[in-house]
Coordinates of C-alpha atoms and ligand atoms in Angstrom, one line a residue:
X19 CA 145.4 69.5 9.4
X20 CA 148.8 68.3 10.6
X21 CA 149.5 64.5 9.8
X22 CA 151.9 63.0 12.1
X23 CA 154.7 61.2 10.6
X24 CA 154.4 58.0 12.0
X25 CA 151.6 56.5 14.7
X26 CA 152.9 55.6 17.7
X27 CA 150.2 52.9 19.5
X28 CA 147.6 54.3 21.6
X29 CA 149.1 52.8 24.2
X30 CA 152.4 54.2 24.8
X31 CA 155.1 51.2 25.6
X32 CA 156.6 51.2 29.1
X33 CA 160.2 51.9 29.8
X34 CA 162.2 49.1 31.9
X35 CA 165.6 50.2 33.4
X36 CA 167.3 47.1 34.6
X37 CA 170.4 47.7 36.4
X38 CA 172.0 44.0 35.6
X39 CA 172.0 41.8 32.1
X40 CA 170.4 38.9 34.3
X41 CA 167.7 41.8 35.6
X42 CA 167.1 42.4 31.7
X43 CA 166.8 39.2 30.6
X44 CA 164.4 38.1 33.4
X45 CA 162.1 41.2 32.0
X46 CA 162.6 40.1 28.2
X47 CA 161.4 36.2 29.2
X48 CA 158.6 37.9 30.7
X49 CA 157.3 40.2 28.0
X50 CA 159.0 37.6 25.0
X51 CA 157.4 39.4 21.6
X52 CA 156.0 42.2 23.4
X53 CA 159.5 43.8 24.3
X54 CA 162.9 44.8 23.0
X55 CA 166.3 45.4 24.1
X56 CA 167.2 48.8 23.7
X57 CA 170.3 50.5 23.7
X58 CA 170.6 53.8 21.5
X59 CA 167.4 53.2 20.1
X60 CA 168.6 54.6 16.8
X61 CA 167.9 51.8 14.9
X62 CA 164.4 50.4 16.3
X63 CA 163.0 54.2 15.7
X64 CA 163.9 54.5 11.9
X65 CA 162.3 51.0 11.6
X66 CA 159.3 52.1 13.6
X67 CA 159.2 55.4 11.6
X68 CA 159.7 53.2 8.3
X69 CA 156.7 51.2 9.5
X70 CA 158.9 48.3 8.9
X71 CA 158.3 46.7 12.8
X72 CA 156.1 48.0 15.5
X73 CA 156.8 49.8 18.9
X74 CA 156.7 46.9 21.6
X75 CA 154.8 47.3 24.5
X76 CA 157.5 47.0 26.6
X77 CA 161.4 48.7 26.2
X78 CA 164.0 47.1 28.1
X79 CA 166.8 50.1 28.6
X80 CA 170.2 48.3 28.9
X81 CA 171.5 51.8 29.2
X82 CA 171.8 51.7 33.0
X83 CA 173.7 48.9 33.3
X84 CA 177.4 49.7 34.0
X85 CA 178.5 46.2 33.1
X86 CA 177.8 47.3 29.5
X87 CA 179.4 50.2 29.6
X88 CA 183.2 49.5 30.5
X89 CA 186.4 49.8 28.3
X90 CA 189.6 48.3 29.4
X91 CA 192.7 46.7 28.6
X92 CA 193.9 43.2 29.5
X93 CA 197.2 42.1 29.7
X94 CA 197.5 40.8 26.5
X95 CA 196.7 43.7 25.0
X96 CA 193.0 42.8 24.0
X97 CA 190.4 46.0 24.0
X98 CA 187.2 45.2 25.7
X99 CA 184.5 47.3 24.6
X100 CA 181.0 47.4 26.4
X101 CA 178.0 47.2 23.6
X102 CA 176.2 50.3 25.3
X103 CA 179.1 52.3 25.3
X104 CA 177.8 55.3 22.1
X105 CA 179.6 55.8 19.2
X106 CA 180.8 59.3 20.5
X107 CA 182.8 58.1 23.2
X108 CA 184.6 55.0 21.3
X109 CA 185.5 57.9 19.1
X110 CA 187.0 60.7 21.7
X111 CA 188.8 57.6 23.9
X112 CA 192.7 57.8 23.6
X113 CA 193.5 54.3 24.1
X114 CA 190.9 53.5 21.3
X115 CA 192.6 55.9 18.9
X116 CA 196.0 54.2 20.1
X117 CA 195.1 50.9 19.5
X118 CA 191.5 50.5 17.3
X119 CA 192.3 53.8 14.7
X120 CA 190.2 52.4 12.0
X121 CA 186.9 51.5 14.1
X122 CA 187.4 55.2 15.6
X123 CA 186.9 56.1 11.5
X124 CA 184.6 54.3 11.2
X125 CA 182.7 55.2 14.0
X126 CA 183.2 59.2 12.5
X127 CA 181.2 57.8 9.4
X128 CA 178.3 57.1 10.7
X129 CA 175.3 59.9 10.7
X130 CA 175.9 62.7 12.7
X131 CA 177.0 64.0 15.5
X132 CA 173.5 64.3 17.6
X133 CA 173.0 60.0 16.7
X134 CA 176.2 59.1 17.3
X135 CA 175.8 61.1 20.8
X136 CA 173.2 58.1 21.6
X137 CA 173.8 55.3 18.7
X138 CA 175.7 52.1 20.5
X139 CA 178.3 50.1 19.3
X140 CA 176.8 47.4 20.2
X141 CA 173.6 48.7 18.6
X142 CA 175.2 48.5 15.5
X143 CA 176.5 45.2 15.8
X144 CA 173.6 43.6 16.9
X145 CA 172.1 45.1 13.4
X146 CA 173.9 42.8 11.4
X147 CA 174.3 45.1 8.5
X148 CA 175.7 47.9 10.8
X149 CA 179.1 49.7 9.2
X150 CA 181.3 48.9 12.2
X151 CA 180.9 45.3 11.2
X152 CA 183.1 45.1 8.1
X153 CA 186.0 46.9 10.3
X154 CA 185.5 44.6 13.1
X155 CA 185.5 41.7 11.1
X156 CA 189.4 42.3 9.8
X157 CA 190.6 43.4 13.7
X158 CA 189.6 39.7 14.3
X159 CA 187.1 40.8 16.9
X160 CA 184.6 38.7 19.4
X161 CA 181.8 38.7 20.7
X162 CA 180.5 37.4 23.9
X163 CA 176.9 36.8 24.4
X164 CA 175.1 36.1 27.8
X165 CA 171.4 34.2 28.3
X166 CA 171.1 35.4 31.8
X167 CA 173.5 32.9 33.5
X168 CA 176.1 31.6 31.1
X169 CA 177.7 33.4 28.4
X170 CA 179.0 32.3 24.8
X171 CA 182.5 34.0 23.2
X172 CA 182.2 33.6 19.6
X173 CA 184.4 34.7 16.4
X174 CA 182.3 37.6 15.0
X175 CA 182.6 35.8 11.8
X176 CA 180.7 32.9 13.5
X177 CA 178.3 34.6 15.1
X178 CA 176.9 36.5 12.4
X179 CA 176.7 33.1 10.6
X180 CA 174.8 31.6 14.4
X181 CA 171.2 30.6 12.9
X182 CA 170.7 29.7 16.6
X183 CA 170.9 33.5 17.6
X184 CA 168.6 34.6 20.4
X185 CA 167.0 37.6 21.1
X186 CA 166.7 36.4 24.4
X187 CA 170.4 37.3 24.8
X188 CA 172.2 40.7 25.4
X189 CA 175.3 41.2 24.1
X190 CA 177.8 41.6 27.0
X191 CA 181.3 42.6 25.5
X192 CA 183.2 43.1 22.0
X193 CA 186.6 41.6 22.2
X194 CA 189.4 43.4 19.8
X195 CA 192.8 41.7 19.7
X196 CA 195.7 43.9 20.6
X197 CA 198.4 44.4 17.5
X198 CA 198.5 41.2 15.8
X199 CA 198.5 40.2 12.6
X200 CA 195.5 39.6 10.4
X201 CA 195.6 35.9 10.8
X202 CA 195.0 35.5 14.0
X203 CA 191.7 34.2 14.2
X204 CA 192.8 31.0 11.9
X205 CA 191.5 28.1 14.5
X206 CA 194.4 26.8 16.4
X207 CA 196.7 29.9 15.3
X208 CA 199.0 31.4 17.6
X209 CA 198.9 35.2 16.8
X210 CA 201.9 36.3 15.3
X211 CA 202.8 40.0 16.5
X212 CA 203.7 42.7 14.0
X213 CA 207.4 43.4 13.8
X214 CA 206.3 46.9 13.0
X215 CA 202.9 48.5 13.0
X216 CA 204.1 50.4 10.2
X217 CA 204.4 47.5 7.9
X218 CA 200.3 46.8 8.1
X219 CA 198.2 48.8 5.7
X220 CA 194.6 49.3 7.2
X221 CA 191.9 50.8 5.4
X222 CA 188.1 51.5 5.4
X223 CA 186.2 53.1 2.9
X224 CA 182.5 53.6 2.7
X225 CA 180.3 54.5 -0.5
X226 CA 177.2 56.2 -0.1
X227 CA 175.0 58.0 -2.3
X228 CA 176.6 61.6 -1.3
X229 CA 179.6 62.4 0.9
X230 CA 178.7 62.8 4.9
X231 CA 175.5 61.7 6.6
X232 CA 174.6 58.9 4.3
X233 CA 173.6 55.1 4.4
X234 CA 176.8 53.1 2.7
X235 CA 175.9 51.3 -0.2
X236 CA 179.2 49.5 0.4
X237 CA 181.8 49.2 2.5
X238 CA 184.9 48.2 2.6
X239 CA 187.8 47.0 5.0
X240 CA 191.3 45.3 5.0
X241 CA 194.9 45.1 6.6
X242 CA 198.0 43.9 4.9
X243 CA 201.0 43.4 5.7
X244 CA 203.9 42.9 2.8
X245 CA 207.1 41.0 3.7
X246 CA 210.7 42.5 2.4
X247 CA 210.4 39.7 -0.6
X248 CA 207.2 41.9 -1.7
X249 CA 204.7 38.6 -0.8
X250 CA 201.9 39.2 1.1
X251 CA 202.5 38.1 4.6
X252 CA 199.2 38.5 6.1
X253 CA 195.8 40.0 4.9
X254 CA 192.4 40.0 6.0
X255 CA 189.6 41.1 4.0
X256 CA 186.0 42.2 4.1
X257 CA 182.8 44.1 2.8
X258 CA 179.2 45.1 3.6
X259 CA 177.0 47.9 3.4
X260 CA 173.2 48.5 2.5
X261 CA 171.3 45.4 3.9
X262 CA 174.0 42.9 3.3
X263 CA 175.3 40.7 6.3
X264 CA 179.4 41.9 6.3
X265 CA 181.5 38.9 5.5
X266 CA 185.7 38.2 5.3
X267 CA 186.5 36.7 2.0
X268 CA 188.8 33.9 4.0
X269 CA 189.4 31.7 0.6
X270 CA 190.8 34.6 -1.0
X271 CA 192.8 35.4 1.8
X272 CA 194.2 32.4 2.0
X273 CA 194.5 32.0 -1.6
X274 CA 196.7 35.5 -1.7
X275 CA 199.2 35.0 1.2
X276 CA 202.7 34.5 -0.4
X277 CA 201.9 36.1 -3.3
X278 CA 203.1 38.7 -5.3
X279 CA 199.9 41.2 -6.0
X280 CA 200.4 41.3 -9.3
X281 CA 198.9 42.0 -12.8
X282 CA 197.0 38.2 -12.5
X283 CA 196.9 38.3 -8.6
X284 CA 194.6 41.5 -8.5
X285 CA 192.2 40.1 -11.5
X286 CA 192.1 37.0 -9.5
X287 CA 191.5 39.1 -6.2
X288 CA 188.8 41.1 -8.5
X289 CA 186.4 38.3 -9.4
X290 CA 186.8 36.4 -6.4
X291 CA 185.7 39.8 -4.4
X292 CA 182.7 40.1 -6.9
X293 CA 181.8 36.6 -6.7
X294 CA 181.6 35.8 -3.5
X295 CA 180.2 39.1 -1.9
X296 CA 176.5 38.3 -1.0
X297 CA 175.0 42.4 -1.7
X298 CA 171.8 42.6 -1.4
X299 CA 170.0 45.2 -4.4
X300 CA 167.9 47.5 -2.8
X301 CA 166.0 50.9 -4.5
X302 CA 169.5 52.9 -4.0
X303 CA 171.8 50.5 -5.8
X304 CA 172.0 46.7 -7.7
X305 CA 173.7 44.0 -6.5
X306 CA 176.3 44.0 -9.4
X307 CA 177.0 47.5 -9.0
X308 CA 177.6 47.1 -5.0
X309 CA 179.8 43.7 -5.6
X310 CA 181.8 46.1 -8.9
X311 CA 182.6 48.9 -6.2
X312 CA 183.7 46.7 -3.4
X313 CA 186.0 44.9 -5.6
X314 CA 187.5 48.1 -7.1
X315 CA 188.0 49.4 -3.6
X316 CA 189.3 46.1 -2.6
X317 CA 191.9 46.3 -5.2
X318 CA 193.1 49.2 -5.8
X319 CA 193.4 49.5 -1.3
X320 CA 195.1 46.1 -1.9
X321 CA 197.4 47.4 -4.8
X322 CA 198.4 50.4 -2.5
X323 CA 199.9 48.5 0.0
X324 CA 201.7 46.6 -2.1
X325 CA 203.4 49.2 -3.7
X326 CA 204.0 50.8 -0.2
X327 CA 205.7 47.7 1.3
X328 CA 208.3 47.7 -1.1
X329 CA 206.3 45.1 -3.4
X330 CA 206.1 46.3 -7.1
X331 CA 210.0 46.8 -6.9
X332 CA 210.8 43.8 -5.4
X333 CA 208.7 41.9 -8.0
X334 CA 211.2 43.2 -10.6
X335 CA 214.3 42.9 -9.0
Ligands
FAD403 C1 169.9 59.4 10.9 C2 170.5 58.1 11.1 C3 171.6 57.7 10.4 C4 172.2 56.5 10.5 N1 173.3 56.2 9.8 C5 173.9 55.0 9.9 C6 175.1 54.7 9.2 O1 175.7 55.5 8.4 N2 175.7 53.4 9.4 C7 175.1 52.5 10.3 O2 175.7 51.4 10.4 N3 174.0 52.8 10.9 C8 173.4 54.0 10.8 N4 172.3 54.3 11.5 C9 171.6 53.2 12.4 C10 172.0 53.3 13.9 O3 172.1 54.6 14.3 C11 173.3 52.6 14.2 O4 173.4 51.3 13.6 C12 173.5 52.5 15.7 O5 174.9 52.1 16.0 C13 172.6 51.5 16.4 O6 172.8 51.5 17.8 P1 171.6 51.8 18.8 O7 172.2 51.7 20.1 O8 170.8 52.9 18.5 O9 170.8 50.4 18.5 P2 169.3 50.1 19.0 O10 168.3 50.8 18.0 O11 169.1 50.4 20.4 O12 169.3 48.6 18.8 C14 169.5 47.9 17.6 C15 169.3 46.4 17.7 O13 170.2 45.8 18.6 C16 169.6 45.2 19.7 N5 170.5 45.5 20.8 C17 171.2 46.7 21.1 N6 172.1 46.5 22.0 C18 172.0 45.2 22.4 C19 172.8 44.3 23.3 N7 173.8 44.8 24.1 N8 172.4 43.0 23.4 C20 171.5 42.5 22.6 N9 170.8 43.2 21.7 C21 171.0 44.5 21.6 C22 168.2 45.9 19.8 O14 167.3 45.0 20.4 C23 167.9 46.1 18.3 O15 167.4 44.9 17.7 C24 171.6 55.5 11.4 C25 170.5 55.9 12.2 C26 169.9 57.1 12.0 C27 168.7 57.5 12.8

């Protein structure tokens, strides 16, 4: 006899297709802990199969609401991205390979093909351990929230630390700054633009326990920018992966801007990266070994643009 994989409830749960965020939350006050907001639904299913939660009786699609959906420009050069929009389609839009490269790699990273055809980017977001995080967290990027009739534009930074975070709120927009530099989200800070995109060094590198189609055990993500004197001029820092919330390392950032990266810099860089990376130790992987490979990546990315922006010579000269 056949055993089915997982059990879905007798009874099955009822689809909602709200048409507006205010028509969606009205549904979710309604149904409260009965219901959940669904976007890809790639997420909730593996934790249903996992048996880790339990099918709701009631799915609120947000996948017919074309507020969600939109991706456009504003004049200062700021890329708003709709949460429903699927990971497929961040990844084949020009404008986002033009302007949000690494997010477009990262996107590429996750799963395959057939998920990524439905998984959201909001979706992943919303996860709080999704890989997009770490990437969105160095491109400075907000969120904006919405309870139905007024909505909330927070740092992502800040919202993934929000202990007041609803469920009864959908997430209306993510908000990626235009070229700036990596300091731009320092309160009060005017961004500063890059003289030349050429000068920043992005990178984003995931570890998983094979190559493709894997669950990162880390993952990593940075932009630096190295002025003609070989000091760093701006960087922006941080790391996630498994079931660890993504975080910048801002004190270190801080602490390396005007420096030279060298020999005592990168040690520095090394155990602050270890120390203050909150992994989370699961079956796959330990703690220590997940905050040891993010702060080998961190470094030796780090290191590399140093030597590409003219540092390691200038530090001589
Ligand atoms: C085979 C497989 C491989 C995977 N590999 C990876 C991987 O490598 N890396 C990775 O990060 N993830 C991975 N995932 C997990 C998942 O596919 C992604 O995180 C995906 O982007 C989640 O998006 P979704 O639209 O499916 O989210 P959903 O499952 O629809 O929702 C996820 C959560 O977000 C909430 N939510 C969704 N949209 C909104 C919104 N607009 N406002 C408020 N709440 C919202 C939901 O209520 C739910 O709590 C994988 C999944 C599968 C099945």
């Amino acid at each position: 006899m056949s055993v089915p994989l997982y059990q879905l409830s007798e009874q099955q749960p009822t689809v909602w297709q709200p048409t507006t965020v205010e028509e969606a939350l009205i549904l979710k006050r309604k149904w409260g802990e009965n219901s959940v907001l669904v976007s890809g639904g790639t997420w909730l299913r593996t934790r249903w199969e996992n048996g880790l939660s339990s099918p709701p009786q009631h799915l609120i699609s947000l996948g017919r609401i074309p507020a969600l959906s939109g991706l456009t420009l504003d004049g200062q050069g700021h890329v708003h991205i709709g949460p429903a929009l699927c990971l497929a389609d961040v990844m084949e839009n020009q404008m986002m390979k033009q302007r949000c490269g690494l997010l477009v790699q990262a996107c590429s990273e996750i799963a395959a093909p057939s998920v990524r055809n439905l998984a959201s980017i909001g979706g992943n977001v919303m996860t709080r351990t999704g890989d997009l995080i770490p990437v969105l967290l160095v491109m400075n990027a907000q969120v904006v929230v919405s309870d139905g009739q007024k909505e909330r534009v927070l740092w992502l930074e800040e919202w993934l630390q929000d202990l007041n975070y609803s469920s009864f709120e959908v997430m209306t927009r993510i908000v990626v700054p235009g070229q700036v530099s990596a300091q731009m989200n320092d309160a009060g800070q005017t961004p500063t633009e890059l003289r030349n995109t050429d000068a920043e060094h992005s990178f984003y590198l995931k570890v998983g326990r094979r190559e493709a189609f894997t669950p990162s055990v880390v993952t990593v993500a940075g932009r630096i920018r190295i002025e003609a004197d070989g000091t760093v001029a701006a960087i922006a820092l941080s790391a996630g992966g498994g079931s660890a919330v993504p975080s910048r390392f801002t004190e270190l950032e801080d602490a390396l801007a005007g420096k030279l990266l060298i020999k005592e810099v990168l040690q520095i860089l090394h155990k602050g990266v270890s120390d203050s990376f909150d992994a989370v130790a699961d079956d796959y992987a330990g703690a220590a070994y997940r905050k040891m490979t993010a702060a080998n990546l961190i470094v030796s990315e780090c290191y590399k643009a140093w030597r590409k922006g003219g540092g390691a010579g200038a530090s001589r000269s």
